[in-house]
Amino acid sequence: MPAKTGREYIERLKKSQNNIFLHGEKVEDVTEHPGLKGVVKSMASLYDLQYEKPNKMLYTSPSTGQKVGMTFLQPKTIEDLQKRREAIQEWARMTGGMMGRSPDYLNAEVMAMGIANDLFAEEDKRFAENAYNYYEFAREHDISLTHTLIHPQVNRSKAQHEQKDANVALHLVEKREDGIIVDGIRLLATQGGITDEILVFPSTVKKEGEKDDPYSLAFAIPNNTEGLKFISRESFDYGKNSWDHPLSSRFEEGDAIVSFENVFVPWERVFVCGNSSVCNRTFRETNAVIHMSHQVVSKNIVKTEFLLGVALRMMDAIGIDGFQHVKDKGTEIILVLETMRSHLFRAEQNAKLDKWGTMTPDYNALDAARTWYPRIYPRLVEILRVLGASGLMGIPTEADFHNEEIGELIHRGLQGKNVEGYERVQLFRLAWDMTMSAFGSRQMHYEYYFFGDPVRMGMSYFDQYNKETYTGYVDEFLKKAKADALHYTNV
Ligand SMILES: Cc1cc2nc3c(=O)[nH]c(=O)nc-3n(C[C@H](O)[C@H](O)[C@H](O)COP(=O)(O)OP(=O)(O)OC[C@H]3O[C@@H](n4cnc5c(N)ncnc54)[C@H](O)[C@@H]3O)c2cc1C
C-alpha cells in the first residue's frame, strides 16, 4: 500500500473507533469532536503534503516498489539523511514546529529499532524479527503512531515492584501460547486516540532493576485493541476560529493516560517481554535515540525560525526594534537558531555507517542540542512575553473587530507603527497562543519534558561525556608548569 492521504488517515480513524475519553465522555468520532477535529485536520494536511511534494516526501519502498513516506527511510548515505531531514522540516514548516508528534518522530523510532534489532534477539529470536516486520508493516501501511514510556507518578522514590499497589503500573500478567496479557496504567500518550497504533516502550532515561522485569515490556498494538483506553486531558482547543487561536485551534495534539485492562498482545507484536536489561538498553543500542534526536533537532530549528519571525514582526509592529535590549533579545533567539543549525550540520557531516548499514548522525552533536534545547526554550518564550508586554493581553477577538459599535474603535486604537489594529492584534494573538495560552504553556512544558527529565538527561550527559581529554590537558599543563618552576629554581 502506498503512503496514505489525509482522507485515508481520517477514514481509518473513523473506522477504528478508538476508545478515547475526553471531558468525562467517550468520544464517538475523534474526527468530529470539537476538541480533536482541528488537530485531526492538521494531521490530514501533513499526510496530504506527501502527495503535494512527492519528490521530497516519498521514496520507493525497497520491498514493494510502492511510494512510501520519506520519514520511514533507512538512510544509507549522508544524502539520505539530508533527504529525511528535508521531509521532517517540510512537515514542521506546516505547523511552525508546534506539533511535536508529526508522524516523523515515531517513524524514526520504528525505522531504527526495526533495522538494529539484534538487541531484541537476546531474549528471543522472534522478537528481533518482530521489530523488523513491524517496521515494514508501519512503513507499508503508513501507520500513525503514539507511544507510552512512563509509569504513573505514584511514588518516584521507589521501584515499581516496591510501590504500595504494585499492580497500578503496566505489567505482565500472563504468558500464553499465542501472546501475552498485560494490565495497568502508562503515561503519557501525546496524540493518544487520534493515531492508528500505540508503541509501548521503556523510558529513555529511567533504568530499572531485575525485580522490575514484569514492568519491562515493549510491544505495539492497534489503538482499538479490546481493553485499551485513552483518557485524555481536557482539550485546549476551545472551538475558536484560527484567527483568534491560530495554534490551539489547529495543532492541539492532546496527551492521554493509557489504561490497559487485561489487554492481549499477540507474540508477533512483542519486542521485549519482562527483561529490564534489554529495556534499559533499547533506545541507545538500537540508535533509535539518535535518529529521534535528528528529527527533534531538525523540527526545533523550524520552530525557532518561526519564533524568531514572530519576535521580529512584533518588534517592528510597535516600533521597539531600535532599543538596545530589544536588539539583544533578538540576538539571543538568533544565537539559538544558529547554534542549533551548527549542531545539525555537524551531526550530518560527521555521520557514519553503523554496523547495520544505517547512516547514523554524530550523536555528540545531537545529544548536545537535544539536552540544551529544553533548557533554552523557556527563555525564548520569556523573550516573546517581555517584548509583547500589554500587547499580549490587549487582544480582542476577531468578533470584536466586526462589532458595529467597537470594531472601528479598536481597529484604530490598537494600530501599530505601520499596521492597522486588525493586523497587529492578529500577530499578537499568535504570539500569545505560542507562549501564554493553555496551548502555549503546554508547548513549553512539552519542550522541557517530552524527551525525558532534563535534569537526569543532563546527569547522564555529564556521566558519559569524555572528560579525560580535558582533565589530561590540565594535568599536562600543571606538569609543565611544575617542570618550568623547577628549572628556574635550579638556574
Ligand atoms: C506535554 C508532554 C507530553 C508528553 N508526551 C509523552 C508521550 O507521548 N509519550 C510518553 O511516553 N511520555 C510523554 N511525556 C512524558 C515525559 O516522557 C515525562 O514527562 C518525562 O520523562 C519525565 O517523567 P515524569 O513526568 O514521570 O517526571 P518524574 O519522573 O515524575 O519527575 C518529577 C520531578 O521529580 C524529579 N525526579 C523524579 N525522580 C527523580 C530521580 N530519581 N532523581 C532526580 N530527580 C527526580 C524530576 O527531576 C522532576 O522534577 C510527555 C510529557 C509532557 C509534559
Coordinates of C-alpha atoms and ligand atoms in Angstrom, one line a residue:
M1 CA 0.0 0.0 0.0
P2 CA 1.4 3.4 -0.9
A3 CA 1.7 6.3 1.6
K4 CA -1.7 7.5 2.8
T5 CA -3.5 10.7 2.1
G6 CA -5.3 12.9 4.6
R7 CA -8.6 11.4 3.6
E8 CA -7.3 7.9 4.3
Y9 CA -6.0 9.0 7.7
I10 CA -9.4 10.3 8.6
E11 CA -11.3 7.3 7.2
R12 CA -9.1 4.9 9.2
L13 CA -9.7 6.9 12.4
K14 CA -13.5 6.9 11.8
K15 CA -13.4 3.1 11.2
S16 CA -11.2 2.2 14.1
Q17 CA -13.4 3.8 16.8
N18 CA -10.5 4.1 19.3
N19 CA -11.6 4.1 22.9
I20 CA -10.9 7.6 23.9
F21 CA -12.4 9.6 26.8
L22 CA -12.4 13.3 26.9
H23 CA -14.3 15.8 29.2
G24 CA -15.9 12.9 31.0
E25 CA -17.4 11.3 28.0
K26 CA -16.5 8.6 25.5
V27 CA -15.7 10.2 22.1
E28 CA -17.9 8.8 19.4
D29 CA -15.9 10.0 16.5
V30 CA -12.5 11.7 17.0
T31 CA -12.6 13.3 13.6
E32 CA -15.8 15.2 14.5
H33 CA -15.2 16.0 18.2
P34 CA -14.8 19.8 18.8
G35 CA -11.7 19.2 21.0
L36 CA -10.0 17.0 18.4
K37 CA -11.2 17.7 14.9
G38 CA -8.7 20.7 14.5
V39 CA -5.7 18.6 15.1
V40 CA -7.1 15.7 13.1
K41 CA -7.5 18.1 10.1
S42 CA -3.8 19.2 10.6
M43 CA -2.6 15.6 10.7
A44 CA -4.6 15.0 7.5
S45 CA -2.8 18.0 5.8
L46 CA 0.5 16.6 6.8
Y47 CA -0.4 13.3 5.0
D48 CA -1.7 15.2 2.0
L49 CA 1.6 17.1 1.7
Q50 CA 3.2 13.7 0.9
Y51 CA 1.4 13.9 -2.4
E52 CA 1.7 17.6 -2.9
K53 CA 5.5 17.3 -2.6
P54 CA 6.2 13.7 -3.6
N55 CA 9.8 14.4 -4.6
K56 CA 10.5 15.5 -1.0
M57 CA 8.1 13.4 1.0
L58 CA 8.0 10.0 -0.7
Y59 CA 10.5 7.3 -1.8
T60 CA 10.2 3.9 -3.4
S61 CA 9.7 1.1 -1.0
P62 CA 12.6 -1.5 -1.2
S63 CA 10.1 -4.3 -0.6
T64 CA 7.0 -3.4 -2.7
G65 CA 8.1 -0.7 -5.1
Q66 CA 5.3 1.5 -3.9
K67 CA 5.8 5.1 -2.9
V68 CA 6.1 5.3 0.9
G69 CA 6.8 8.1 3.4
M70 CA 10.3 9.5 3.3
T71 CA 10.5 9.7 7.1
F72 CA 10.5 5.9 7.2
L73 CA 13.6 5.8 5.0
Q74 CA 16.6 3.9 6.4
P75 CA 19.4 6.4 5.5
K76 CA 22.4 4.7 3.9
T77 CA 24.3 7.8 2.8
I78 CA 24.6 11.4 4.1
E79 CA 22.4 12.5 1.2
D80 CA 19.7 10.1 2.5
L81 CA 20.0 11.7 5.9
Q82 CA 19.5 15.1 4.4
K83 CA 16.5 13.9 2.4
R84 CA 14.9 12.6 5.6
R85 CA 15.6 15.9 7.3
E86 CA 14.2 17.9 4.4
A87 CA 11.0 15.9 4.7
I88 CA 10.9 16.4 8.5
Q89 CA 11.3 20.1 8.0
E90 CA 8.7 20.3 5.3
W91 CA 6.2 18.9 7.8
A92 CA 7.5 21.1 10.6
R93 CA 7.0 24.3 8.5
M94 CA 3.3 23.5 8.1
T95 CA 2.8 23.8 11.9
G96 CA 5.6 26.2 12.9
G97 CA 7.1 23.2 14.7
M98 CA 4.2 23.3 17.1
M99 CA 3.2 19.6 16.6
G100 CA 5.8 17.6 18.4
R101 CA 4.2 14.4 17.2
S102 CA 4.0 14.9 13.5
P103 CA 4.4 11.3 12.2
D104 CA 8.2 11.6 11.6
Y105 CA 9.1 11.4 15.3
L106 CA 7.9 7.9 15.8
N107 CA 8.6 6.8 12.2
A108 CA 12.3 7.4 13.1
E109 CA 12.0 5.2 16.2
V110 CA 10.3 2.3 14.3
M111 CA 12.9 2.5 11.5
A112 CA 15.9 2.5 13.9
M113 CA 14.5 -0.3 16.1
G114 CA 13.4 -2.4 13.1
I115 CA 16.8 -2.3 11.5
A116 CA 19.0 -2.5 14.5
N117 CA 17.0 -5.3 16.0
D118 CA 19.6 -7.8 17.3
L119 CA 19.3 -6.5 20.9
F120 CA 15.7 -7.9 21.0
A121 CA 17.1 -11.3 19.9
E122 CA 19.0 -11.6 23.2
E123 CA 15.7 -12.6 24.8
D124 CA 14.1 -14.4 21.9
K125 CA 15.0 -14.6 18.2
R126 CA 11.4 -14.0 17.3
F127 CA 11.4 -10.5 19.0
A128 CA 14.1 -9.3 16.6
E129 CA 12.1 -10.5 13.6
N130 CA 9.0 -8.8 15.1
A131 CA 10.8 -5.5 15.3
Y132 CA 11.8 -5.7 11.6
N133 CA 8.4 -6.9 10.5
Y134 CA 6.8 -4.1 12.4
Y135 CA 9.0 -1.5 10.7
E136 CA 7.9 -2.9 7.3
F137 CA 4.3 -3.0 8.3
A138 CA 4.3 0.6 9.6
R139 CA 6.1 1.8 6.5
E140 CA 3.9 -0.1 4.0
H141 CA 0.7 1.0 5.7
D142 CA 1.8 4.4 6.7
I143 CA 0.7 3.7 10.3
S144 CA 0.3 6.8 12.5
L145 CA 1.7 6.2 16.0
T146 CA 1.6 7.3 19.6
H147 CA 3.8 5.9 22.3
T148 CA 3.9 5.5 26.0
L149 CA 7.1 5.1 28.1
I150 CA 6.4 6.2 31.6
H151 CA 5.0 4.5 34.7
P152 CA 2.4 6.5 36.7
Q153 CA 3.8 9.1 39.3
V154 CA 2.8 7.1 42.4
N155 CA 6.0 7.2 44.4
R156 CA 9.1 8.1 42.5
S157 CA 11.4 7.2 45.3
K158 CA 10.6 3.5 45.0
A159 CA 11.0 1.0 42.2
Q160 CA 7.8 -0.4 40.6
H161 CA 7.8 -3.7 42.5
E162 CA 8.1 -1.7 45.8
Q163 CA 5.0 0.5 45.2
K164 CA 2.2 0.2 47.7
D165 CA 0.0 -1.1 44.9
A166 CA 2.5 -2.8 42.6
N167 CA -0.3 -3.5 40.1
V168 CA -1.0 0.1 39.2
A169 CA 1.7 0.4 36.5
L170 CA 1.5 -1.6 33.3
H171 CA 2.9 -5.1 34.0
L172 CA 2.9 -8.6 32.6
V173 CA 0.0 -10.7 33.8
E174 CA 0.4 -13.9 31.8
K175 CA 2.4 -15.5 29.0
R176 CA 0.1 -17.6 26.8
E177 CA 0.7 -19.8 23.8
D178 CA -0.5 -17.1 21.4
G179 CA 0.8 -14.0 23.2
I180 CA 0.9 -12.1 26.5
I181 CA -1.7 -10.4 28.7
V182 CA -0.8 -7.0 30.2
D183 CA -2.6 -4.8 32.7
G184 CA -2.1 -1.4 34.3
I185 CA -1.5 2.3 33.5
R186 CA 1.1 4.1 31.4
L187 CA 1.7 7.8 30.7
L188 CA 1.6 10.0 28.7
A189 CA 0.5 9.3 25.1
T190 CA 0.6 12.5 23.0
Q191 CA -1.9 12.1 20.2
G192 CA -3.3 9.0 22.0
G193 CA -6.5 8.0 20.3
I194 CA -6.0 10.0 17.1
T195 CA -3.5 7.6 15.7
D196 CA -3.7 4.1 14.4
E197 CA -1.4 2.3 16.9
I198 CA 0.5 2.6 20.1
L199 CA 4.1 1.7 20.8
V200 CA 4.8 0.7 24.4
F201 CA 8.5 1.1 25.2
P202 CA 10.7 1.7 28.2
S203 CA 11.7 5.1 29.3
T204 CA 14.7 6.6 27.5
V205 CA 16.1 7.8 30.8
K206 CA 14.9 5.8 33.8
K207 CA 16.7 2.5 34.3
E208 CA 15.0 -0.5 36.0
G209 CA 16.5 -3.4 38.1
E210 CA 15.8 -7.1 37.6
K211 CA 12.9 -7.0 40.2
D212 CA 11.1 -4.7 37.8
D213 CA 11.2 -7.3 35.0
P214 CA 7.4 -7.7 34.9
Y215 CA 7.2 -3.9 34.1
S216 CA 9.9 -4.1 31.4
L217 CA 7.9 -4.5 28.2
A218 CA 8.0 -3.4 24.6
F219 CA 5.2 -4.1 22.1
A220 CA 2.9 -2.4 19.5
I221 CA -0.8 -2.8 19.2
P222 CA -3.7 -1.1 17.4
N223 CA -5.3 1.7 19.3
N224 CA -8.7 0.0 19.1
T225 CA -7.5 -3.2 20.9
E226 CA -10.0 -4.5 23.4
G227 CA -9.3 -3.3 26.9
L228 CA -7.3 -0.3 25.8
K229 CA -8.5 3.1 26.9
F230 CA -7.1 6.6 26.3
I231 CA -8.1 9.1 29.0
S232 CA -7.2 12.4 27.5
R233 CA -6.6 15.6 29.4
E234 CA -9.0 18.5 28.7
S235 CA -8.6 19.9 25.2
F236 CA -7.0 23.3 24.8
D237 CA -8.8 23.7 21.5
Y238 CA -11.8 25.7 22.7
G239 CA -13.5 25.6 19.3
K240 CA -12.4 29.2 18.5
N241 CA -11.6 30.2 14.9
S242 CA -8.0 30.2 13.7
W243 CA -7.7 34.0 13.7
D244 CA -8.4 34.0 17.5
H245 CA -6.5 30.8 18.3
P246 CA -4.1 30.3 15.4
L247 CA -2.3 27.4 17.0
S248 CA -4.6 25.8 19.6
S249 CA -7.4 25.6 17.0
R250 CA -5.2 23.5 14.7
F251 CA -2.3 21.9 16.5
E252 CA -3.6 20.8 19.9
E253 CA -2.3 17.2 20.0
G254 CA -3.7 16.1 23.3
D255 CA -2.0 14.0 25.9
A256 CA -3.6 10.9 27.3
I257 CA -3.2 8.5 30.2
V258 CA -3.3 5.0 28.8
S259 CA -5.2 2.2 30.6
F260 CA -4.6 -1.5 29.7
E261 CA -7.3 -3.8 31.2
N262 CA -6.0 -7.3 30.6
V263 CA -5.0 -6.5 27.1
F264 CA -3.9 -9.3 24.8
V265 CA -0.8 -8.7 22.8
P266 CA 0.0 -11.4 20.1
W267 CA 3.6 -12.7 20.1
E268 CA 4.3 -11.2 16.7
R269 CA 3.8 -7.8 18.2
V270 CA 6.1 -8.3 21.2
F271 CA 9.7 -6.9 21.2
V272 CA 10.7 -7.2 24.9
C273 CA 8.9 -9.4 27.4
G274 CA 9.9 -8.9 31.0
N275 CA 13.5 -8.1 30.6
S276 CA 14.8 -4.9 32.3
S277 CA 18.3 -5.4 30.9
V278 CA 17.2 -5.2 27.3
C279 CA 14.7 -2.4 28.1
N280 CA 17.4 -0.3 29.7
R281 CA 19.5 -0.5 26.5
T282 CA 16.7 -0.3 23.9
F283 CA 16.9 3.3 22.8
R284 CA 20.7 3.6 23.0
E285 CA 21.8 0.3 21.5
T286 CA 19.4 0.4 18.6
N287 CA 20.5 4.0 17.8
A288 CA 16.8 5.0 18.0
V289 CA 17.6 7.8 20.3
I290 CA 20.0 9.2 17.6
H291 CA 17.5 9.1 14.8
M292 CA 14.8 10.5 17.0
S293 CA 17.1 13.3 18.1
H294 CA 17.8 14.1 14.4
Q295 CA 14.1 14.6 13.9
V296 CA 13.7 16.7 17.1
V297 CA 16.7 19.0 16.3
S298 CA 15.5 19.4 12.7
K299 CA 12.0 20.2 13.9
N300 CA 13.2 22.6 16.6
I301 CA 15.2 24.6 14.1
V302 CA 12.0 25.3 12.2
K303 CA 10.3 26.1 15.5
T304 CA 13.0 28.6 16.4
E305 CA 12.8 30.2 12.9
F306 CA 9.0 30.6 13.4
L307 CA 9.5 32.1 16.9
L308 CA 12.2 34.5 15.6
G309 CA 9.9 35.6 12.8
V310 CA 7.2 36.4 15.3
A311 CA 9.6 38.3 17.6
L312 CA 10.9 40.4 14.7
R313 CA 7.4 41.2 13.4
M314 CA 6.3 42.2 17.0
M315 CA 9.4 44.5 17.4
D316 CA 8.5 46.2 14.1
A317 CA 4.8 46.4 14.8
I318 CA 5.2 48.5 17.9
G319 CA 8.4 50.2 17.0
I320 CA 10.7 48.8 19.7
D321 CA 13.3 47.3 17.3
G322 CA 15.7 50.2 17.8
F323 CA 16.1 49.7 21.6
Q324 CA 19.3 48.2 22.7
H325 CA 17.9 45.5 25.0
V326 CA 15.3 44.6 22.4
K327 CA 18.0 44.0 19.7
D328 CA 19.9 42.0 22.3
K329 CA 16.9 39.8 22.9
G330 CA 16.5 39.3 19.1
T331 CA 20.2 38.3 19.1
E332 CA 19.5 35.7 21.8
I333 CA 16.9 34.0 19.6
I334 CA 19.2 34.2 16.5
L335 CA 22.1 32.6 18.5
V336 CA 19.9 29.7 19.5
L337 CA 18.9 29.2 15.9
E338 CA 22.4 29.4 14.6
T339 CA 23.7 27.1 17.3
M340 CA 21.1 24.5 16.6
R341 CA 21.9 24.7 12.9
S342 CA 25.5 24.1 13.6
H343 CA 24.8 21.1 15.8
L344 CA 22.7 19.7 13.0
F345 CA 25.3 20.4 10.3
R346 CA 28.0 18.7 12.4
A347 CA 25.6 15.7 13.1
E348 CA 25.0 15.2 9.4
Q349 CA 28.5 15.9 8.1
N350 CA 30.1 13.6 10.7
A351 CA 27.5 10.8 10.2
K352 CA 28.9 7.3 9.9
L353 CA 27.5 4.0 8.8
D354 CA 26.6 1.9 11.8
K355 CA 27.0 -1.9 11.9
W356 CA 23.6 -2.4 10.4
G357 CA 24.4 -0.2 7.4
T358 CA 22.4 2.8 8.6
M359 CA 24.0 6.2 8.1
T360 CA 23.9 7.5 11.7
P361 CA 24.3 11.1 12.6
D362 CA 27.1 12.2 15.0
Y363 CA 25.4 11.7 18.4
N364 CA 27.8 14.1 20.2
A365 CA 26.3 17.0 18.2
L366 CA 22.7 15.9 18.5
D367 CA 23.0 15.0 22.2
A368 CA 24.3 18.4 23.0
A369 CA 21.4 20.0 21.0
R370 CA 18.7 17.8 22.5
T371 CA 20.0 18.3 26.0
W372 CA 20.3 22.1 25.6
Y373 CA 17.0 23.0 23.8
P374 CA 14.7 22.1 26.8
R375 CA 16.8 24.5 28.9
I376 CA 16.8 27.3 26.4
Y377 CA 13.2 27.1 25.1
P378 CA 11.7 28.6 28.2
R379 CA 14.0 31.6 27.7
L380 CA 12.7 32.1 24.1
V381 CA 9.2 32.1 25.5
E382 CA 10.2 34.6 28.1
I383 CA 11.6 36.9 25.4
L384 CA 8.4 36.9 23.5
R385 CA 6.5 37.7 26.7
V386 CA 8.8 40.6 27.6
L387 CA 8.7 42.1 24.1
G388 CA 4.9 41.8 23.9
A389 CA 4.1 43.2 27.3
S390 CA 0.5 44.6 27.5
G391 CA 0.1 43.7 23.8
L392 CA -0.3 40.1 24.7
M393 CA -3.3 40.9 26.9
G394 CA -4.8 43.7 24.8
I395 CA -6.0 41.2 22.3
P396 CA -9.7 41.5 21.4
T397 CA -11.2 38.7 19.3
E398 CA -12.0 38.9 15.6
A399 CA -15.7 39.2 16.5
D400 CA -14.9 42.4 18.4
F401 CA -13.5 43.9 15.2
H402 CA -16.8 43.0 13.4
N403 CA -18.9 44.6 16.1
E404 CA -20.5 47.8 14.8
E405 CA -20.0 49.8 18.0
I406 CA -16.4 48.9 18.9
G407 CA -14.9 47.5 15.7
E408 CA -13.6 50.7 14.2
L409 CA -12.6 52.0 17.6
I410 CA -10.2 49.1 18.3
H411 CA -9.0 49.0 14.7
R412 CA -7.8 52.5 15.2
G413 CA -6.9 52.3 18.9
L414 CA -4.8 49.2 18.5
Q415 CA -2.9 50.2 15.4
G416 CA 0.9 49.7 15.3
K417 CA 3.8 51.6 13.8
N418 CA 2.9 50.6 10.2
V419 CA -0.1 48.3 10.7
E420 CA -3.7 48.7 11.5
G421 CA -5.3 47.3 14.6
Y422 CA -6.8 44.2 13.0
E423 CA -3.3 43.1 11.7
R424 CA -1.5 43.9 14.8
V425 CA -3.9 42.1 17.1
Q426 CA -3.8 39.0 14.8
L427 CA 0.0 39.0 15.2
F428 CA 0.0 39.4 18.9
R429 CA -2.7 36.7 19.3
L430 CA -0.3 34.4 17.5
A431 CA 2.5 35.3 20.0
W432 CA 0.1 34.8 22.9
D433 CA -1.0 31.4 21.6
M434 CA 2.6 30.4 21.2
T435 CA 3.6 31.3 24.8
M436 CA 0.8 32.2 27.2
S437 CA -2.5 30.4 26.2
A438 CA -3.1 27.0 27.6
F439 CA -1.7 25.7 24.3
G440 CA 1.4 27.9 24.6
S441 CA 2.1 26.9 28.2
R442 CA 1.8 23.2 27.2
Q443 CA 4.3 23.9 24.4
M444 CA 6.9 25.0 27.0
H445 CA 6.1 22.0 29.2
Y446 CA 6.3 19.7 26.2
E447 CA 9.7 21.0 25.1
Y448 CA 11.0 20.7 28.6
Y449 CA 9.9 17.2 29.3
F450 CA 8.9 15.2 26.3
F451 CA 12.3 13.5 25.8
G452 CA 12.7 12.8 29.5
D453 CA 13.5 14.7 32.6
P454 CA 16.2 17.2 31.5
V455 CA 17.9 17.1 35.0
R456 CA 18.5 13.3 34.6
M457 CA 19.2 13.7 30.9
G458 CA 21.9 16.3 32.0
M459 CA 23.3 13.9 34.6
S460 CA 23.7 11.1 32.1
Y461 CA 25.1 13.5 29.6
F462 CA 27.8 14.5 32.1
D463 CA 28.5 10.9 33.1
Q464 CA 29.0 9.7 29.6
Y465 CA 30.9 12.7 28.3
N466 CA 34.6 12.1 27.6
K467 CA 36.2 14.2 30.3
E468 CA 39.6 12.6 30.3
T469 CA 40.8 14.7 27.3
Y470 CA 40.3 17.9 29.4
T471 CA 41.5 16.7 32.7
G472 CA 44.5 15.2 30.9
Y473 CA 45.1 18.6 29.3
V474 CA 45.2 20.3 32.7
D475 CA 47.4 17.6 34.2
E476 CA 49.9 18.1 31.4
F477 CA 49.7 21.9 31.8
L478 CA 50.4 21.6 35.6
K479 CA 53.2 19.1 35.0
K480 CA 54.9 21.5 32.6
A481 CA 54.4 24.4 34.9
K482 CA 56.0 22.4 37.7
A483 CA 58.9 21.4 35.5
D484 CA 59.4 25.0 34.4
A485 CA 59.3 26.2 38.1
L486 CA 62.0 23.6 39.0
H487 CA 64.1 24.6 36.0
Y488 CA 64.1 28.3 37.1
T489 CA 64.8 27.3 40.8
N490 CA 67.8 25.3 39.6
V491 CA 69.2 28.1 37.3
Ligands
LIG1 C1 3.4 17.7 27.2 C2 4.0 16.4 27.5 C3 3.8 15.4 26.5 C4 4.4 14.1 26.7 N1 4.2 13.1 25.8 C5 4.6 11.9 26.0 C6 4.4 10.8 25.1 O1 3.8 11.0 24.1 N2 4.8 9.6 25.5 C7 5.4 9.3 26.7 O2 5.7 8.2 26.9 N3 5.7 10.3 27.5 C8 5.3 11.6 27.2 N4 5.6 12.6 28.1 C9 6.1 12.2 29.4 C10 7.6 12.5 29.5 O3 8.4 11.5 29.0 C11 7.9 12.7 31.0 O4 7.3 13.8 31.5 C12 9.4 12.8 31.4 O5 10.0 11.6 31.0 C13 9.6 13.0 32.9 O6 9.0 11.9 33.6 P1 7.8 12.2 34.6 O7 6.9 13.2 34.0 O8 7.3 10.9 35.1 O9 8.5 13.0 35.8 P2 9.0 12.4 37.2 O10 10.0 11.4 36.9 O11 7.8 12.1 38.0 O12 9.7 13.7 37.8 C14 9.0 14.7 38.5 C15 10.1 15.6 39.2 O13 10.8 14.8 40.2 C16 12.2 14.8 39.9 N5 12.7 13.4 40.0 C17 11.9 12.3 39.9 N6 12.7 11.2 40.1 C18 14.0 11.6 40.3 C19 15.2 11.0 40.5 N7 15.3 9.7 40.5 N8 16.3 11.7 40.6 C20 16.2 13.1 40.5 N9 15.1 13.8 40.3 C21 13.9 13.0 40.2 C22 12.3 15.2 38.4 O14 13.6 15.9 38.1 C23 11.1 16.2 38.2 O15 11.5 17.4 38.6 C24 5.1 13.9 27.9 C25 5.3 14.9 28.9 C26 4.7 16.1 28.6 C27 4.9 17.2 29.7

